[in-house]
CSV table of N, CA, C and O in Angstrom, one decimal:
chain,number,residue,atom,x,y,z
C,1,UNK,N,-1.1,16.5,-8.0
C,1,UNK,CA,-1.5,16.3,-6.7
C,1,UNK,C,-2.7,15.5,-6.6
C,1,UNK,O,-3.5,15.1,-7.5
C,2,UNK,N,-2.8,15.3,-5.5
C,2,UNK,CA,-4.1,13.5,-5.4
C,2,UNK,C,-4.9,14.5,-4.1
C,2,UNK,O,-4.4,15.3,-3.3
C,3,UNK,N,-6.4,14.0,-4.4
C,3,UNK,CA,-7.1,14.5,-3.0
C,3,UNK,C,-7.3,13.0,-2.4
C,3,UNK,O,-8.0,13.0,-1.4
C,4,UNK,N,-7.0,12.3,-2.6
C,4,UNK,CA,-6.9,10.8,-1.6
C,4,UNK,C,-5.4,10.0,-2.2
C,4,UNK,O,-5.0,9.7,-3.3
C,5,UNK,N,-5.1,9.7,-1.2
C,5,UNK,CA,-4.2,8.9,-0.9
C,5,UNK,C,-3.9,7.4,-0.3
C,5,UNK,O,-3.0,7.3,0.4
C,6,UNK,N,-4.6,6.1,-0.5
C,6,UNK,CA,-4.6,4.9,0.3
C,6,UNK,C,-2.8,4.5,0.0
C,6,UNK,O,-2.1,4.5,-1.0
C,7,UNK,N,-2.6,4.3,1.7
C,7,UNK,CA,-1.3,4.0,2.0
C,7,UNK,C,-1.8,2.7,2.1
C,7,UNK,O,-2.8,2.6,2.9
C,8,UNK,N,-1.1,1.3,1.3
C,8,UNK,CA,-1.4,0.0,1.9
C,8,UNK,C,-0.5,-0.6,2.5
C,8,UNK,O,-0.7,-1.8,2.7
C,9,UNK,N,1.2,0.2,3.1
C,9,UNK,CA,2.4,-0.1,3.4
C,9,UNK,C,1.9,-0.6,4.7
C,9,UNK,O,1.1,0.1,5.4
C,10,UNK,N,2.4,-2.2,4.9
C,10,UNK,CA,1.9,-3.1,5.8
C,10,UNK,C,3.2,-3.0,6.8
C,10,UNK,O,3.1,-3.9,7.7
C,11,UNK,N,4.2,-2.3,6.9
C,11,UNK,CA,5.4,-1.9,7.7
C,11,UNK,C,5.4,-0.7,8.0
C,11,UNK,O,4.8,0.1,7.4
C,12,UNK,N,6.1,-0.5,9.0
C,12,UNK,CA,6.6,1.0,9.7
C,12,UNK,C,7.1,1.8,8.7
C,12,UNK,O,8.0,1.2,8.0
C,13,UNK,N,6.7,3.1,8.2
C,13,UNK,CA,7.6,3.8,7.3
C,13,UNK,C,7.0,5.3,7.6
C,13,UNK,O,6.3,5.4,8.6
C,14,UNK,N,7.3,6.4,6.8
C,14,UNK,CA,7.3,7.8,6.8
C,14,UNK,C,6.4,8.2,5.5
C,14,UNK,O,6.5,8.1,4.3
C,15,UNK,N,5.7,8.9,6.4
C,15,UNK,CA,4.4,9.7,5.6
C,15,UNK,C,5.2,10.7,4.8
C,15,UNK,O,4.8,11.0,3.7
C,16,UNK,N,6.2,11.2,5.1
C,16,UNK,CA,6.6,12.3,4.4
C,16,UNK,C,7.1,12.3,3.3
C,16,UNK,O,7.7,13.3,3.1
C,17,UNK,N,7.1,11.4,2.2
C,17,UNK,CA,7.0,11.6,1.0
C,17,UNK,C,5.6,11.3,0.1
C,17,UNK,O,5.3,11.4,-1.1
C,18,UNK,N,4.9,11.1,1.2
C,18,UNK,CA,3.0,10.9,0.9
C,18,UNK,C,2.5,12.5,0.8
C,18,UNK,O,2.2,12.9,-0.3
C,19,UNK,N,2.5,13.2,1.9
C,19,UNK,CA,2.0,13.8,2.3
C,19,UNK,C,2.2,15.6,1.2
C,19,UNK,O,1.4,16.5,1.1
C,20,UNK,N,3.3,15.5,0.9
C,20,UNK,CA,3.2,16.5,-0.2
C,20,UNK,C,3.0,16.5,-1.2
C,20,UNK,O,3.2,17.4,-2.0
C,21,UNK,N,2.6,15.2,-1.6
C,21,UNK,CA,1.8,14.6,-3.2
C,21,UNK,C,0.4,15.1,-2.8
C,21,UNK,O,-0.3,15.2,-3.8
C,22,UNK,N,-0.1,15.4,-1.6
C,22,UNK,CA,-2.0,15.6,-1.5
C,22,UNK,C,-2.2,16.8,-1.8
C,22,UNK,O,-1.4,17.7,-1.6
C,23,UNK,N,-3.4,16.9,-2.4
C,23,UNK,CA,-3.8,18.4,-2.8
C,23,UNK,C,-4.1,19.2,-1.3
C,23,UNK,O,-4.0,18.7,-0.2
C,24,UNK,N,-4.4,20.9,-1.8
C,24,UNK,CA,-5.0,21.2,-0.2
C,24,UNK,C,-6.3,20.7,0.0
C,24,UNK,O,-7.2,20.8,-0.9
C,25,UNK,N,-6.5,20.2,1.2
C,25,UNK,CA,-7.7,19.2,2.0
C,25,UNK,C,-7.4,17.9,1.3
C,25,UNK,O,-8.4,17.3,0.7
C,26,UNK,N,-6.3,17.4,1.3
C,26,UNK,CA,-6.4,16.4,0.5
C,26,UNK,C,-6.3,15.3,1.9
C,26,UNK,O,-5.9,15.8,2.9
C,27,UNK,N,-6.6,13.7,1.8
C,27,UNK,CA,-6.7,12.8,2.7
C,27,UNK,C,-5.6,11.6,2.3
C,27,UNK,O,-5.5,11.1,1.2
C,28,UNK,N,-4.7,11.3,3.5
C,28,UNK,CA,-3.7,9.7,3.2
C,28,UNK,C,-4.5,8.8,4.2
C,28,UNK,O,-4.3,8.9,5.4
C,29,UNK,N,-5.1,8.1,3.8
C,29,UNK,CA,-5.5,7.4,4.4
C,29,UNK,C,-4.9,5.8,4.7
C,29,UNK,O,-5.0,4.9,3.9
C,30,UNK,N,-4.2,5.7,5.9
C,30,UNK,CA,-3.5,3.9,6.2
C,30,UNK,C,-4.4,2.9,6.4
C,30,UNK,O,-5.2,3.0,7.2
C,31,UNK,N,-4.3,1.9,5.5
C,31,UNK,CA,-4.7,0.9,5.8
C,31,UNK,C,-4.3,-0.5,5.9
C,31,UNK,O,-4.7,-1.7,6.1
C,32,UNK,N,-2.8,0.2,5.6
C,32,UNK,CA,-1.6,-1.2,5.9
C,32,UNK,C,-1.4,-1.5,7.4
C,32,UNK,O,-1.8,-2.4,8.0
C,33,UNK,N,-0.5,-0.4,7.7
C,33,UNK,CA,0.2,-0.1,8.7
C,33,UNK,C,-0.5,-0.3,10.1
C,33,UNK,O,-1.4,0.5,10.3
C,34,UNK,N,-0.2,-1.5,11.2
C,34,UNK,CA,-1.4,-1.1,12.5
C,34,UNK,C,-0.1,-1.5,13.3
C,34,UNK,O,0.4,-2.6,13.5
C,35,UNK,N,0.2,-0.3,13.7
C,35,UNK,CA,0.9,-0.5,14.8
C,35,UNK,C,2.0,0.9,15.1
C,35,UNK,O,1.4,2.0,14.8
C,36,UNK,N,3.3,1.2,15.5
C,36,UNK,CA,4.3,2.3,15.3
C,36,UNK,C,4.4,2.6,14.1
C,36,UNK,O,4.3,1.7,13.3
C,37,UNK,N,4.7,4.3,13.5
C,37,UNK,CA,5.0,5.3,12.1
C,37,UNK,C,6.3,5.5,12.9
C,37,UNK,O,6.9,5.3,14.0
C,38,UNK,N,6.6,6.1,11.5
C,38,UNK,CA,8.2,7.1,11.4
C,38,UNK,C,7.4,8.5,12.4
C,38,UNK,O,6.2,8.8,12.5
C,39,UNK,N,8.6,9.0,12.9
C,39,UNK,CA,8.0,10.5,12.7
C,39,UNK,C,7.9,11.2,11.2
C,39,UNK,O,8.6,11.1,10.2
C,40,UNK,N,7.1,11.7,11.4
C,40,UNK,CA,6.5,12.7,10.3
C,40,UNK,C,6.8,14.6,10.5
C,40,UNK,O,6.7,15.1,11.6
C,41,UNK,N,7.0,15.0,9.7
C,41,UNK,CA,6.9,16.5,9.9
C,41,UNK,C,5.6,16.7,9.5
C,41,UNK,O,4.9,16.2,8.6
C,42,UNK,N,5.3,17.6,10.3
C,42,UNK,CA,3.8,18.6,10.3
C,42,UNK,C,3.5,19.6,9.6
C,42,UNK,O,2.3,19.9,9.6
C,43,UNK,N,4.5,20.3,8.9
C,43,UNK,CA,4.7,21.2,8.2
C,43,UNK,C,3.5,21.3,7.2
C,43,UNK,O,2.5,22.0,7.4
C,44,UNK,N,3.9,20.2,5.9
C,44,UNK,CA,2.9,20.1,4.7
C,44,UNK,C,2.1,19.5,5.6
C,44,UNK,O,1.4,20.5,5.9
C,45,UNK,N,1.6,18.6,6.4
C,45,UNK,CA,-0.2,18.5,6.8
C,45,UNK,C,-1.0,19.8,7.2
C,45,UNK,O,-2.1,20.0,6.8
C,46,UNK,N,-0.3,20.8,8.1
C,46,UNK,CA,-1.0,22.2,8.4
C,46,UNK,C,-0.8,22.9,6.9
C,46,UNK,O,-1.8,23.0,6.3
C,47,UNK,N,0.5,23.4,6.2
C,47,UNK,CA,-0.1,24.2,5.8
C,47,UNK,C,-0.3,23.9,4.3
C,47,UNK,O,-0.1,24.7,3.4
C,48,UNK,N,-0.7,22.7,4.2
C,48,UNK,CA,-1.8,22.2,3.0
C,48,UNK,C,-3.1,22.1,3.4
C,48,UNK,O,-4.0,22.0,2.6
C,49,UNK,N,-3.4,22.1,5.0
C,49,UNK,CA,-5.1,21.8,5.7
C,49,UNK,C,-4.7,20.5,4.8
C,49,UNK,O,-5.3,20.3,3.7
C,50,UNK,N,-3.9,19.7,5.2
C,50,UNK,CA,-4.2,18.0,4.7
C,50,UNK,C,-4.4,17.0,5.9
C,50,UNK,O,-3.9,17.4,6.9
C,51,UNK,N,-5.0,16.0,5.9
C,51,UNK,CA,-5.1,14.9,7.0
C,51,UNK,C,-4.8,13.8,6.1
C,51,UNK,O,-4.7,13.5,4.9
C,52,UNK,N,-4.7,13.1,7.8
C,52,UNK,CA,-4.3,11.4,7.8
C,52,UNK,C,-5.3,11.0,8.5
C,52,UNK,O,-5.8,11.7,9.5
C,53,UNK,N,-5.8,9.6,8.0
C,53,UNK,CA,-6.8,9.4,8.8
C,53,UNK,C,-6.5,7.4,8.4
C,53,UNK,O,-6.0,7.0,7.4
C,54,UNK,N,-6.7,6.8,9.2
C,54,UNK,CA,-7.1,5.3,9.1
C,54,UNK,C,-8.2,5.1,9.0
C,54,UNK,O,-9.1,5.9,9.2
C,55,UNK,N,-8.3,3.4,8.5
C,55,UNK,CA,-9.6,2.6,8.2
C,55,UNK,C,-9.0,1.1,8.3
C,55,UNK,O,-8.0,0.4,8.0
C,56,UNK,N,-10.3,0.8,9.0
C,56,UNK,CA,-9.8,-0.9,8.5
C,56,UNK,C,-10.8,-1.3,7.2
C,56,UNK,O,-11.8,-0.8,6.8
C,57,UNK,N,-10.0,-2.7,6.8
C,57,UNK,CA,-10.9,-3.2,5.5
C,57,UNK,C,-12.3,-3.3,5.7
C,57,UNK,O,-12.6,-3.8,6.8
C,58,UNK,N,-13.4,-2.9,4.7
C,58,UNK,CA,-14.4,-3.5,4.7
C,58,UNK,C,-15.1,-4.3,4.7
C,58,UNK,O,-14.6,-5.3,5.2
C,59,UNK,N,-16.4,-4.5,4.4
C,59,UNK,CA,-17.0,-5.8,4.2
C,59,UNK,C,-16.9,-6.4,2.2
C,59,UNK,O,-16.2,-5.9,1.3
C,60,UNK,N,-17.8,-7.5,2.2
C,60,UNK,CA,-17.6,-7.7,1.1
C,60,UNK,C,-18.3,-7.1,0.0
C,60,UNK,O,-18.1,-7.4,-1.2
C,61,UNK,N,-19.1,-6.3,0.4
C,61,UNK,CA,-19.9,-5.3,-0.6
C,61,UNK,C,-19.1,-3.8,-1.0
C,61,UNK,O,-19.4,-3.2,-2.1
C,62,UNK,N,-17.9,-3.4,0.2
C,62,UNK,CA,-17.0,-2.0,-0.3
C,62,UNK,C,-16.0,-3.1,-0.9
C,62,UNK,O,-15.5,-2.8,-2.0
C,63,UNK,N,-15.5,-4.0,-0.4
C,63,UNK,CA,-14.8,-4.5,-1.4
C,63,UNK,C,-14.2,-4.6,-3.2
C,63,UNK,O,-13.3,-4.4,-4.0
C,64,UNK,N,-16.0,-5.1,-2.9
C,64,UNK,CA,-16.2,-5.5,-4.6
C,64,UNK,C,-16.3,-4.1,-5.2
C,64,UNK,O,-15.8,-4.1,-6.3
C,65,UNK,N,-16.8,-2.7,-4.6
C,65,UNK,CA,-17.0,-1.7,-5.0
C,65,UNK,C,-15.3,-1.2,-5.4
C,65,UNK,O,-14.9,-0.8,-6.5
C,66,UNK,N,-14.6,-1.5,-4.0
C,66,UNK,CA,-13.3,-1.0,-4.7
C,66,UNK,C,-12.3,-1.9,-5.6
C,66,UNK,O,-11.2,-1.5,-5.9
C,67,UNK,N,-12.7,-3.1,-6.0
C,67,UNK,CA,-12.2,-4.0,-7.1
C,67,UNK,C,-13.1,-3.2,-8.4
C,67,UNK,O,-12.3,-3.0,-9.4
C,68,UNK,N,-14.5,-2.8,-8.6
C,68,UNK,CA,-15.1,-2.4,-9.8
C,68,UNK,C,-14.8,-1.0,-10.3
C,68,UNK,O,-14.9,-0.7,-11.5
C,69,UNK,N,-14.4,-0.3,-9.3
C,69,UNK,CA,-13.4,0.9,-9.4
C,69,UNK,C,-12.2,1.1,-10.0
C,69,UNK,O,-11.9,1.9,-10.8
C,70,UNK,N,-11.4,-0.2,-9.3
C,70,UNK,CA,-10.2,-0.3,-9.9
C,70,UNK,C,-9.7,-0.9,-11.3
C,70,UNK,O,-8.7,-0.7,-11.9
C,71,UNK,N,-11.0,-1.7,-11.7
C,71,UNK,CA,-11.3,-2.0,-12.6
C,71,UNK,C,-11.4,-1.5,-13.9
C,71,UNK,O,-10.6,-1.7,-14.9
C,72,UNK,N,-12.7,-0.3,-13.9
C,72,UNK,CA,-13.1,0.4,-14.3
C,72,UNK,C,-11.9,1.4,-15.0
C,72,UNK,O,-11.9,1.9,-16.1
C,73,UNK,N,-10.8,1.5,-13.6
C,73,UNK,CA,-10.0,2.7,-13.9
C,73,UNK,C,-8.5,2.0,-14.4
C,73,UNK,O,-7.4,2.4,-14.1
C,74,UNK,N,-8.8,1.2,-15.1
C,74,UNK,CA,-7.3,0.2,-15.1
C,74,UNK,C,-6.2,0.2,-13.9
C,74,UNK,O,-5.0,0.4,-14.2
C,75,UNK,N,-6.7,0.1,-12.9
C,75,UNK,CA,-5.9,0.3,-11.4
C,75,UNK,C,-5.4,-1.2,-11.3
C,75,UNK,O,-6.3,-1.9,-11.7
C,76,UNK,N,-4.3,-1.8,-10.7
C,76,UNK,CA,-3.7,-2.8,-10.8
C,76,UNK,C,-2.4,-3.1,-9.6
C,76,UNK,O,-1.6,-2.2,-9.6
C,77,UNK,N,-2.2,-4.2,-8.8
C,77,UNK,CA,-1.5,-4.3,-8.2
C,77,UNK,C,0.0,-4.6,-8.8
C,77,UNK,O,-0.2,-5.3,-9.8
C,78,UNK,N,1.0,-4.4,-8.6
C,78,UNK,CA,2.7,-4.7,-8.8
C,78,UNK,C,2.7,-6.2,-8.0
C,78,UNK,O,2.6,-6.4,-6.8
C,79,UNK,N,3.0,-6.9,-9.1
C,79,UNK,CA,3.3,-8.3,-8.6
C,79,UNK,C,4.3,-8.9,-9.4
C,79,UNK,O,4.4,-8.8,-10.6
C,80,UNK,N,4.8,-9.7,-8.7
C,80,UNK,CA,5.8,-10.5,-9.3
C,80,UNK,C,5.4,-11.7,-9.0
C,80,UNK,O,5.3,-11.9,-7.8
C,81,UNK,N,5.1,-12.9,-10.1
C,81,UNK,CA,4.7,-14.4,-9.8
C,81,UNK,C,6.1,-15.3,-9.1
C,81,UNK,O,7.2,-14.7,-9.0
C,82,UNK,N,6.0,-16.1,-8.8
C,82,UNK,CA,7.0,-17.0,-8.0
C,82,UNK,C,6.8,-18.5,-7.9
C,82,UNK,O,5.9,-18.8,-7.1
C,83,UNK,N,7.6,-19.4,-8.5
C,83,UNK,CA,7.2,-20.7,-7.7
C,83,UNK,C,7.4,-20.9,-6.2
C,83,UNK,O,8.1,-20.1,-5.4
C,84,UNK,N,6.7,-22.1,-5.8
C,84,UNK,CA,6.6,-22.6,-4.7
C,84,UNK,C,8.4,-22.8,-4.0
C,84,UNK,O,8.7,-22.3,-2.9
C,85,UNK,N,9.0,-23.2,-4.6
C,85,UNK,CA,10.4,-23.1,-3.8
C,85,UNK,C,10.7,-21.8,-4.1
C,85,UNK,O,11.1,-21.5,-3.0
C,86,UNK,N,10.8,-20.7,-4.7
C,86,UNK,CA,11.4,-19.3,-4.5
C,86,UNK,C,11.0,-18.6,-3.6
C,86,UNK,O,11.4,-17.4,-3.6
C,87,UNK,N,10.0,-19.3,-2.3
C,87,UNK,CA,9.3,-18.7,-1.1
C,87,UNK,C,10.7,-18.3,-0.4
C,87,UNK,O,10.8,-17.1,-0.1
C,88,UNK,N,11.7,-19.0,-0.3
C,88,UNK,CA,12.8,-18.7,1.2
C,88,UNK,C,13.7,-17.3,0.0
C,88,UNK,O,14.3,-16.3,0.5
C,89,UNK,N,13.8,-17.4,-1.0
C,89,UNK,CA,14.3,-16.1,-1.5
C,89,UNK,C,13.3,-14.8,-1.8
C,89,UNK,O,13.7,-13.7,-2.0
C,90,UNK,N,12.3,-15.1,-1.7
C,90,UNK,CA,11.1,-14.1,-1.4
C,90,UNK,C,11.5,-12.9,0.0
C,90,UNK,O,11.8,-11.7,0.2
C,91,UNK,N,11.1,-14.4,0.7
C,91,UNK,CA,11.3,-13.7,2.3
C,91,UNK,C,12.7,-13.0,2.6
C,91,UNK,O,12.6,-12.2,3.5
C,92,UNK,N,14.1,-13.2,1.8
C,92,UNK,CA,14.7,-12.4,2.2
C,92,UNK,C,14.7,-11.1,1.7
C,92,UNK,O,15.0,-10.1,2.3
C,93,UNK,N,14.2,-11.3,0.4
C,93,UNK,CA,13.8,-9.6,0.1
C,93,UNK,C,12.9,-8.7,0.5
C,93,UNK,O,13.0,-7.5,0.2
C,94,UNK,N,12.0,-9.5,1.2
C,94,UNK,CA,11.7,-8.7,2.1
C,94,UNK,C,11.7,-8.1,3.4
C,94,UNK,O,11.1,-7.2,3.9
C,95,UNK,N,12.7,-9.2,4.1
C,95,UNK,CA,13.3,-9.0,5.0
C,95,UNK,C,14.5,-7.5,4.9
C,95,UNK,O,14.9,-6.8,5.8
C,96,UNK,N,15.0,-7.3,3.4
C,96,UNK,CA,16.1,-6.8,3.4
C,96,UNK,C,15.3,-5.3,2.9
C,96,UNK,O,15.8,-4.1,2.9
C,97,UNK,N,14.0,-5.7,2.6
C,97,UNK,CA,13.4,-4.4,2.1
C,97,UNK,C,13.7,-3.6,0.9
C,97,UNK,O,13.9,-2.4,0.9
C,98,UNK,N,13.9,-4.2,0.1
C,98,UNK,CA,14.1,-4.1,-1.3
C,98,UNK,C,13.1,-4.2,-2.2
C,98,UNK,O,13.2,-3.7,-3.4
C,99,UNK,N,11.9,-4.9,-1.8
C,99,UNK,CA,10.8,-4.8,-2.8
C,99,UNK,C,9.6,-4.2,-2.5
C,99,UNK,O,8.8,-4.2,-1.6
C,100,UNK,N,9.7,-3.4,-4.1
C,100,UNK,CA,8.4,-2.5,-4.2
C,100,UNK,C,7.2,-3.3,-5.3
C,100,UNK,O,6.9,-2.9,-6.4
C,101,UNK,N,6.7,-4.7,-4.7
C,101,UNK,CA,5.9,-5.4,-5.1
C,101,UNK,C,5.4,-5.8,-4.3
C,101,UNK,O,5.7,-5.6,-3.1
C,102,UNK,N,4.2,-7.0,-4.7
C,102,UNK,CA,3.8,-8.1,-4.0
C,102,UNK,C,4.7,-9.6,-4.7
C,102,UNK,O,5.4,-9.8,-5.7
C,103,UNK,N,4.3,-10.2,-3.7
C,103,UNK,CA,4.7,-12.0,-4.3
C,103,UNK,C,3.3,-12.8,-4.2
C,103,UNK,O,2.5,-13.0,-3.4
C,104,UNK,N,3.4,-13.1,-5.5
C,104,UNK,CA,2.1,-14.3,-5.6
C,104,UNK,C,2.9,-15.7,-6.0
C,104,UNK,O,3.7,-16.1,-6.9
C,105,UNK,N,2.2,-16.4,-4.7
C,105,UNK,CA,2.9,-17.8,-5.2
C,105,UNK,C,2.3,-18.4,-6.6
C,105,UNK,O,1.1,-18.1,-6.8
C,106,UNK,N,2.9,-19.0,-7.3
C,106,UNK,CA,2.1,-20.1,-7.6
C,106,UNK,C,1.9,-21.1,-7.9
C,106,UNK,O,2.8,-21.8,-8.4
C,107,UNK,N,0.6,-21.8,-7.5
C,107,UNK,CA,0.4,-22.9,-7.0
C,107,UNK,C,0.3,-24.0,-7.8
C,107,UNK,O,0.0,-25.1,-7.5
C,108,UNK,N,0.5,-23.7,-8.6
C,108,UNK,CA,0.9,-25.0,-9.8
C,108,UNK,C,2.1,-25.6,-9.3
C,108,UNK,O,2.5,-26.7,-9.2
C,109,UNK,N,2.7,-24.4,-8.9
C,109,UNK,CA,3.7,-25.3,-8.9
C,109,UNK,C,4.4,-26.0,-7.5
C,109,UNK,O,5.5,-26.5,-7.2
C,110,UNK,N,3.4,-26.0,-7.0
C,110,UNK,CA,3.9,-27.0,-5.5
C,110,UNK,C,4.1,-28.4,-6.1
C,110,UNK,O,3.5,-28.6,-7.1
C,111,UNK,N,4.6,-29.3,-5.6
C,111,UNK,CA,4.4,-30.7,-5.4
C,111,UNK,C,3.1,-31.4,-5.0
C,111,UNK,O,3.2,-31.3,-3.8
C,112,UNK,N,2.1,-32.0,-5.2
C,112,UNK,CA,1.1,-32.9,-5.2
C,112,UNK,C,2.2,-34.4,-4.4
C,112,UNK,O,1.6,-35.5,-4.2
């Protein structure tokens, strides 16, 4: 069990497979998501006493703090590299919602 939870899911989805991973008083905090959720059941947030709570990004001083953190703790994003033309096959996988990564272009490889 986790006593914090940062949700960075930048689409509509359901807390409810978050929310019984938190310890009791444990926190999911969104910082993807700004706009409509799934419904959620209430169940595990009362009777874990767990919350949800939002934030927006910081400035560039909690930033760096949570890059030296993540650092520190070998914490690391899921990425898959990509050339410059595999952008239109990118977008449909995520259109189709299939990927549990990021896309990093890269930029070598565009055309000059």
């Amino acid at each position: 069990t986790f006593d914090l939870i940062i949700d960075t899911v930048p689409v509509k989805h359901s807390l409810d497979q978050y929310t019984p991973l938190l310890d009791i008083d444990g926190t999911l905090v969104i910082v993807g998501q700004i706009g409509p959720m799934e419904e959620s059941m209430t169940a595990p947030l009362v009777l874990g006493r767990r919350r949800v709570a939002g934030s927006l990004i910081g400035g560039i001083k909690e930033t760096q703090e949570v890059l030296d953190f993540c650092a520190e703790h070998g914490i690391h994003p899921e990425c898959q590299v990509i050339k410059a033309e595999q952008v239109n096959e990118a977008f449909d996988h995520l259109r189709a919602g299939d990927v549990a990564h990021r896309f990093v272009i890269d930029m070598a490889s565009l055309s000059v």
